[in-house]
């Protein structure tokens, strides 16, 4: 099974110039297989439209034959949610930083 993470990171960096990219979820837990997706948190300062940035990212990943789930947040939003039980952002920040500007 091919590892698409380097390609995913490259596409995201070129599309939106993030401050940080964090891999979390099943791949961090060591799960493998064709049904295991890439859970990615993209951290970017100064977001005006999280929806627009998310759309740009998904468009940049359109040619990658792997399932990718994207979360986009500002550092401030992450800090607000960091300690809240059961929130996806709280789990995402426990992942592995795979890119940092």
GROMACS .gro file of N, CA and C in nm:
model
  303
    1UNK      N    1   0.084  -0.118   0.000
    1UNK     CA    2   0.000   0.000   0.000
    1UNK      C    3   0.089   0.125   0.000
    2UNK      N    4   0.061   0.214  -0.089
    2UNK     CA    5   0.142   0.335  -0.104
    2UNK      C    6   0.112   0.435   0.007
    3UNK      N    7   0.216   0.503   0.054
    3UNK     CA    8   0.200   0.609   0.153
    3UNK      C    9   0.187   0.741   0.079
    4UNK      N   10   0.070   0.800   0.086
    4UNK     CA   11   0.043   0.926   0.016
    4UNK      C   12   0.071   1.049   0.102
    5UNK      N   13   0.114   1.030   0.226
    5UNK     CA   14   0.133   1.144   0.315
    5UNK      C   15   0.226   1.252   0.259
    6UNK      N   16   0.343   1.217   0.205
    6UNK     CA   17   0.429   1.324   0.150
    6UNK      C   18   0.360   1.404   0.038
    7UNK      N   19   0.284   1.337  -0.045
    7UNK     CA   20   0.212   1.406  -0.153
    7UNK      C   21   0.102   1.493  -0.097
    8UNK      N   22   0.030   1.443   0.002
    8UNK     CA   23  -0.076   1.520   0.066
    8UNK      C   24  -0.019   1.648   0.128
    9UNK      N   25   0.090   1.634   0.201
    9UNK     CA   26   0.154   1.749   0.263
    9UNK      C   27   0.194   1.852   0.158
   10UNK      N   28   0.259   1.805   0.051
   10UNK     CA   29   0.303   1.894  -0.056
   10UNK      C   30   0.186   1.969  -0.118
   11UNK      N   31   0.078   1.899  -0.145
   11UNK     CA   32  -0.040   1.962  -0.205
   11UNK      C   33  -0.098   2.070  -0.114
   12UNK      N   34  -0.109   2.039   0.015
   12UNK     CA   35  -0.165   2.135   0.111
   12UNK      C   36  -0.076   2.258   0.123
   13UNK      N   37   0.054   2.237   0.132
   13UNK     CA   38   0.148   2.349   0.146
   13UNK      C   39   0.139   2.440   0.023
   14UNK      N   40   0.136   2.382  -0.094
   14UNK     CA   41   0.128   2.463  -0.216
   14UNK      C   42  -0.006   2.534  -0.228
   15UNK      N   43  -0.113   2.471  -0.180
   15UNK     CA   44  -0.247   2.529  -0.195
   15UNK      C   45  -0.274   2.645  -0.098
   16UNK      N   46  -0.233   2.631   0.029
   16UNK     CA   47  -0.277   2.730   0.128
   16UNK      C   48  -0.167   2.782   0.222
   17UNK      N   49  -0.043   2.741   0.204
   17UNK     CA   50   0.068   2.788   0.288
   17UNK      C   51   0.034   2.783   0.438
   18UNK      N   52   0.009   2.665   0.491
   18UNK     CA   53  -0.031   2.656   0.632
   18UNK      C   54   0.087   2.683   0.726
   19UNK      N   55   0.053   2.711   0.851
   19UNK     CA   56   0.156   2.725   0.953
   19UNK      C   57   0.201   2.588   1.003
   20UNK      N   58   0.105   2.494   1.006
   20UNK     CA   59   0.135   2.362   1.059
   20UNK      C   60   0.037   2.261   1.001
   21UNK      N   61   0.083   2.137   0.985
   21UNK     CA   62  -0.004   2.026   0.945
   21UNK      C   63   0.017   1.914   1.046
   22UNK      N   64  -0.094   1.861   1.098
   22UNK     CA   65  -0.088   1.754   1.198
   22UNK      C   66  -0.165   1.633   1.146
   23UNK      N   67  -0.101   1.517   1.150
   23UNK     CA   68  -0.166   1.391   1.117
   23UNK      C   69  -0.218   1.332   1.247
   24UNK      N   70  -0.344   1.289   1.247
   24UNK     CA   71  -0.402   1.229   1.368
   24UNK      C   72  -0.494   1.115   1.329
   25UNK      N   73  -0.551   1.050   1.428
   25UNK     CA   74  -0.649   0.946   1.401
   25UNK      C   75  -0.588   0.809   1.377
   26UNK      N   76  -0.652   0.733   1.290
   26UNK     CA   77  -0.619   0.591   1.271
   26UNK      C   78  -0.477   0.568   1.223
   27UNK      N   79  -0.425   0.652   1.139
   27UNK     CA   80  -0.287   0.632   1.091
   27UNK      C   81  -0.185   0.652   1.201
   28UNK      N   82  -0.211   0.742   1.294
   28UNK     CA   83  -0.121   0.762   1.408
   28UNK      C   84  -0.126   0.640   1.500
   29UNK      N   85  -0.241   0.578   1.507
   29UNK     CA   86  -0.256   0.457   1.591
   29UNK      C   87  -0.198   0.333   1.525
   30UNK      N   88  -0.146   0.349   1.403
   30UNK     CA   89  -0.081   0.237   1.335
   30UNK      C   90  -0.172   0.151   1.250
   31UNK      N   91  -0.297   0.193   1.234
   31UNK     CA   92  -0.389   0.115   1.151
   31UNK      C   93  -0.348   0.129   1.005
   32UNK      N   94  -0.361   0.021   0.931
   32UNK     CA   95  -0.326   0.021   0.788
   32UNK      C   96  -0.436  -0.050   0.710
   33UNK      N   97  -0.436  -0.027   0.582
   33UNK     CA   98  -0.533  -0.093   0.496
   33UNK      C   99  -0.598   0.006   0.402
   34UNK      N  100  -0.668  -0.046   0.302
   34UNK     CA  101  -0.727   0.041   0.200
   34UNK      C  102  -0.840   0.130   0.253
   35UNK      N  103  -0.900   0.093   0.366
   35UNK     CA  104  -1.011   0.172   0.421
   35UNK      C  105  -0.968   0.273   0.526
   36UNK      N  106  -0.838   0.280   0.554
   36UNK     CA  107  -0.788   0.372   0.656
   36UNK      C  108  -0.757   0.506   0.590
   37UNK      N  109  -0.823   0.611   0.638
   37UNK     CA  110  -0.804   0.742   0.576
   37UNK      C  111  -0.693   0.821   0.645
   38UNK      N  112  -0.663   0.934   0.586
   38UNK     CA  113  -0.567   1.028   0.643
   38UNK      C  114  -0.648   1.139   0.711
   39UNK      N  115  -0.635   1.151   0.841
   39UNK     CA  116  -0.700   1.258   0.916
   39UNK      C  117  -0.598   1.369   0.935
   40UNK      N  118  -0.627   1.485   0.881
   40UNK     CA  119  -0.530   1.595   0.876
   40UNK      C  120  -0.590   1.721   0.939
   41UNK      N  121  -0.514   1.780   1.030
   41UNK     CA  122  -0.548   1.912   1.084
   41UNK      C  123  -0.454   2.013   1.021
   42UNK      N  124  -0.511   2.113   0.956
   42UNK     CA  125  -0.433   2.220   0.894
   42UNK      C  126  -0.450   2.345   0.981
   43UNK      N  127  -0.338   2.395   1.031
   43UNK     CA  128  -0.339   2.513   1.118
   43UNK      C  129  -0.292   2.632   1.036
   44UNK      N  130  -0.374   2.738   1.038
   44UNK     CA  131  -0.340   2.857   0.959
   44UNK      C  132  -0.387   2.982   1.033
   45UNK      N  133  -0.295   3.074   1.050
   45UNK     CA  134  -0.328   3.203   1.113
   45UNK      C  135  -0.409   3.290   1.017
   46UNK      N  136  -0.489   3.377   1.075
   46UNK     CA  137  -0.558   3.479   0.996
   46UNK      C  138  -0.663   3.428   0.900
   47UNK      N  139  -0.729   3.320   0.934
   47UNK     CA  140  -0.834   3.268   0.847
   47UNK      C  141  -0.951   3.365   0.838
   48UNK      N  142  -0.996   3.390   0.718
   48UNK     CA  143  -1.118   3.469   0.702
   48UNK      C  144  -1.235   3.379   0.667
   49UNK      N  145  -1.207   3.270   0.598
   49UNK     CA  146  -1.312   3.174   0.563
   49UNK      C  147  -1.256   3.032   0.571
   50UNK      N  148  -1.291   2.965   0.679
   50UNK     CA  149  -1.246   2.827   0.696
   50UNK      C  150  -1.300   2.739   0.583
   51UNK      N  151  -1.422   2.765   0.543
   51UNK     CA  152  -1.485   2.686   0.436
   51UNK      C  153  -1.408   2.702   0.304
   52UNK      N  154  -1.368   2.824   0.270
   52UNK     CA  155  -1.295   2.848   0.145
   52UNK      C  156  -1.159   2.779   0.147
   53UNK      N  157  -1.089   2.786   0.259
   53UNK     CA  158  -0.958   2.721   0.271
   53UNK      C  159  -0.974   2.569   0.260
   54UNK      N  160  -1.075   2.516   0.327
   54UNK     CA  161  -1.100   2.371   0.321
   54UNK      C  162  -1.128   2.329   0.178
   55UNK      N  163  -1.207   2.407   0.107
   55UNK     CA  164  -1.238   2.377  -0.033
   55UNK      C  165  -1.110   2.378  -0.118
   56UNK      N  166  -1.026   2.479  -0.099
   56UNK     CA  167  -0.899   2.486  -0.172
   56UNK      C  168  -0.815   2.360  -0.148
   57UNK      N  169  -0.811   2.317  -0.024
   57UNK     CA  170  -0.731   2.199   0.010
   57UNK      C  171  -0.787   2.076  -0.060
   58UNK      N  172  -0.918   2.055  -0.048
   58UNK     CA  173  -0.977   1.937  -0.113
   58UNK      C  174  -0.957   1.941  -0.265
   59UNK      N  175  -0.965   2.056  -0.325
   59UNK     CA  176  -0.940   2.066  -0.470
   59UNK      C  177  -0.796   2.028  -0.502
   60UNK      N  178  -0.702   2.067  -0.418
   60UNK     CA  179  -0.561   2.034  -0.443
   60UNK      C  180  -0.534   1.885  -0.428
   61UNK      N  181  -0.620   1.817  -0.354
   61UNK     CA  182  -0.603   1.673  -0.328
   61UNK      C  183  -0.685   1.586  -0.423
   62UNK      N  184  -0.753   1.646  -0.517
   62UNK     CA  185  -0.848   1.573  -0.602
   62UNK      C  186  -0.787   1.455  -0.677
   63UNK      N  187  -0.660   1.462  -0.712
   63UNK     CA  188  -0.598   1.354  -0.790
   63UNK      C  189  -0.531   1.247  -0.704
   64UNK      N  190  -0.539   1.260  -0.574
   64UNK     CA  191  -0.476   1.162  -0.485
   64UNK      C  192  -0.576   1.049  -0.459
   65UNK      N  193  -0.539   0.925  -0.491
   65UNK     CA  194  -0.631   0.812  -0.475
   65UNK      C  195  -0.634   0.757  -0.332
   66UNK      N  196  -0.659   0.846  -0.237
   66UNK     CA  197  -0.667   0.805  -0.097
   66UNK      C  198  -0.773   0.891  -0.029
   67UNK      N  199  -0.836   0.835   0.073
   67UNK     CA  200  -0.936   0.910   0.149
   67UNK      C  201  -0.864   1.004   0.246
   68UNK      N  202  -0.901   1.131   0.241
   68UNK     CA  203  -0.839   1.232   0.327
   68UNK      C  204  -0.951   1.314   0.392
   69UNK      N  205  -0.947   1.325   0.524
   69UNK     CA  206  -1.039   1.411   0.598
   69UNK      C  207  -0.960   1.530   0.649
   70UNK      N  208  -1.011   1.649   0.622
   70UNK     CA  209  -0.940   1.772   0.655
   70UNK      C  210  -1.017   1.852   0.759
   71UNK      N  211  -0.945   1.898   0.861
   71UNK     CA  212  -0.994   1.998   0.955
   71UNK      C  213  -0.905   2.120   0.938
   72UNK      N  214  -0.964   2.238   0.944
   72UNK     CA  215  -0.886   2.361   0.935
   72UNK      C  216  -0.920   2.445   1.058
   73UNK      N  217  -0.816   2.499   1.122
   73UNK     CA  218  -0.838   2.581   1.241
   73UNK      C  219  -0.725   2.681   1.258
   74UNK      N  220  -0.755   2.788   1.330
   74UNK     CA  221  -0.653   2.885   1.366
   74UNK      C  222  -0.586   2.838   1.496
   75UNK      N  223  -0.467   2.888   1.525
   75UNK     CA  224  -0.404   2.853   1.653
   75UNK      C  225  -0.492   2.894   1.772
   76UNK      N  226  -0.563   3.004   1.758
   76UNK     CA  227  -0.650   3.051   1.867
   76UNK      C  228  -0.766   2.955   1.891
   77UNK      N  229  -0.826   2.905   1.784
   77UNK     CA  230  -0.937   2.810   1.797
   77UNK      C  231  -0.887   2.680   1.861
   78UNK      N  232  -0.770   2.637   1.822
   78UNK     CA  233  -0.713   2.515   1.880
   78UNK      C  234  -0.692   2.534   2.029
   79UNK      N  235  -0.641   2.648   2.068
   79UNK     CA  236  -0.617   2.674   2.211
   79UNK      C  237  -0.749   2.673   2.288
   80UNK      N  238  -0.855   2.727   2.231
   80UNK     CA  239  -0.987   2.727   2.296
   80UNK      C  240  -1.040   2.585   2.316
   81UNK      N  241  -1.017   2.498   2.218
   81UNK     CA  242  -1.076   2.364   2.218
   81UNK      C  243  -0.984   2.257   2.276
   82UNK      N  244  -0.859   2.290   2.300
   82UNK     CA  245  -0.755   2.193   2.336
   82UNK      C  246  -0.793   2.100   2.451
   83UNK      N  247  -0.860   2.149   2.551
   83UNK     CA  248  -0.886   2.069   2.671
   83UNK      C  249  -1.031   2.022   2.683
   84UNK      N  250  -1.109   2.042   2.581
   84UNK     CA  251  -1.249   2.000   2.585
   84UNK      C  252  -1.260   1.852   2.549
   85UNK      N  253  -1.315   1.775   2.638
   85UNK     CA  254  -1.332   1.631   2.617
   85UNK      C  255  -1.425   1.605   2.498
   86UNK      N  256  -1.386   1.510   2.415
   86UNK     CA  257  -1.472   1.466   2.306
   86UNK      C  258  -1.473   1.554   2.182
   87UNK      N  259  -1.403   1.665   2.183
   87UNK     CA  260  -1.398   1.752   2.066
   87UNK      C  261  -1.289   1.703   1.972
   88UNK      N  262  -1.317   1.703   1.844
   88UNK     CA  263  -1.222   1.653   1.745
   88UNK      C  264  -1.091   1.731   1.749
   89UNK      N  265  -1.099   1.862   1.764
   89UNK     CA  266  -0.976   1.941   1.770
   89UNK      C  267  -0.889   1.902   1.889
   90UNK      N  268  -0.953   1.870   2.001
   90UNK     CA  269  -0.877   1.827   2.119
   90UNK      C  270  -0.800   1.699   2.090
   91UNK      N  271  -0.859   1.609   2.012
   91UNK     CA  272  -0.790   1.486   1.974
   91UNK      C  273  -0.685   1.512   1.866
   92UNK      N  274  -0.717   1.599   1.773
   92UNK     CA  275  -0.628   1.626   1.661
   92UNK      C  276  -0.494   1.683   1.706
   93UNK      N  277  -0.495   1.770   1.806
   93UNK     CA  278  -0.369   1.831   1.849
   93UNK      C  279  -0.277   1.732   1.918
   94UNK      N  280  -0.328   1.614   1.950
   94UNK     CA  281  -0.245   1.508   2.009
   94UNK      C  282  -0.174   1.427   1.901
   95UNK      N  283  -0.199   1.460   1.776
   95UNK     CA  284  -0.139   1.388   1.664
   95UNK      C  285   0.008   1.423   1.645
   96UNK      N  286   0.058   1.387   1.528
   96UNK     CA  287   0.200   1.408   1.495
   96UNK      C  288   0.214   1.523   1.396
   97UNK      N  289   0.295   1.621   1.432
   97UNK     CA  290   0.322   1.733   1.342
   97UNK      C  291   0.405   1.679   1.225
   98UNK      N  292   0.351   1.695   1.105
   98UNK     CA  293   0.421   1.645   0.985
   98UNK      C  294   0.474   1.759   0.899
   99UNK      N  295   0.435   1.881   0.933
   99UNK     CA  296   0.487   1.999   0.863
   99UNK      C  297   0.472   2.118   0.956
  100UNK      N  298   0.576   2.201   0.959
  100UNK     CA  299   0.567   2.326   1.035
  100UNK      C  300   0.653   2.430   0.967
  101UNK      N  301   0.593   2.546   0.947
  101UNK     CA  302   0.664   2.655   0.881
  101UNK      C  303   0.754   2.725   0.979
   0.00000   0.00000   0.00000
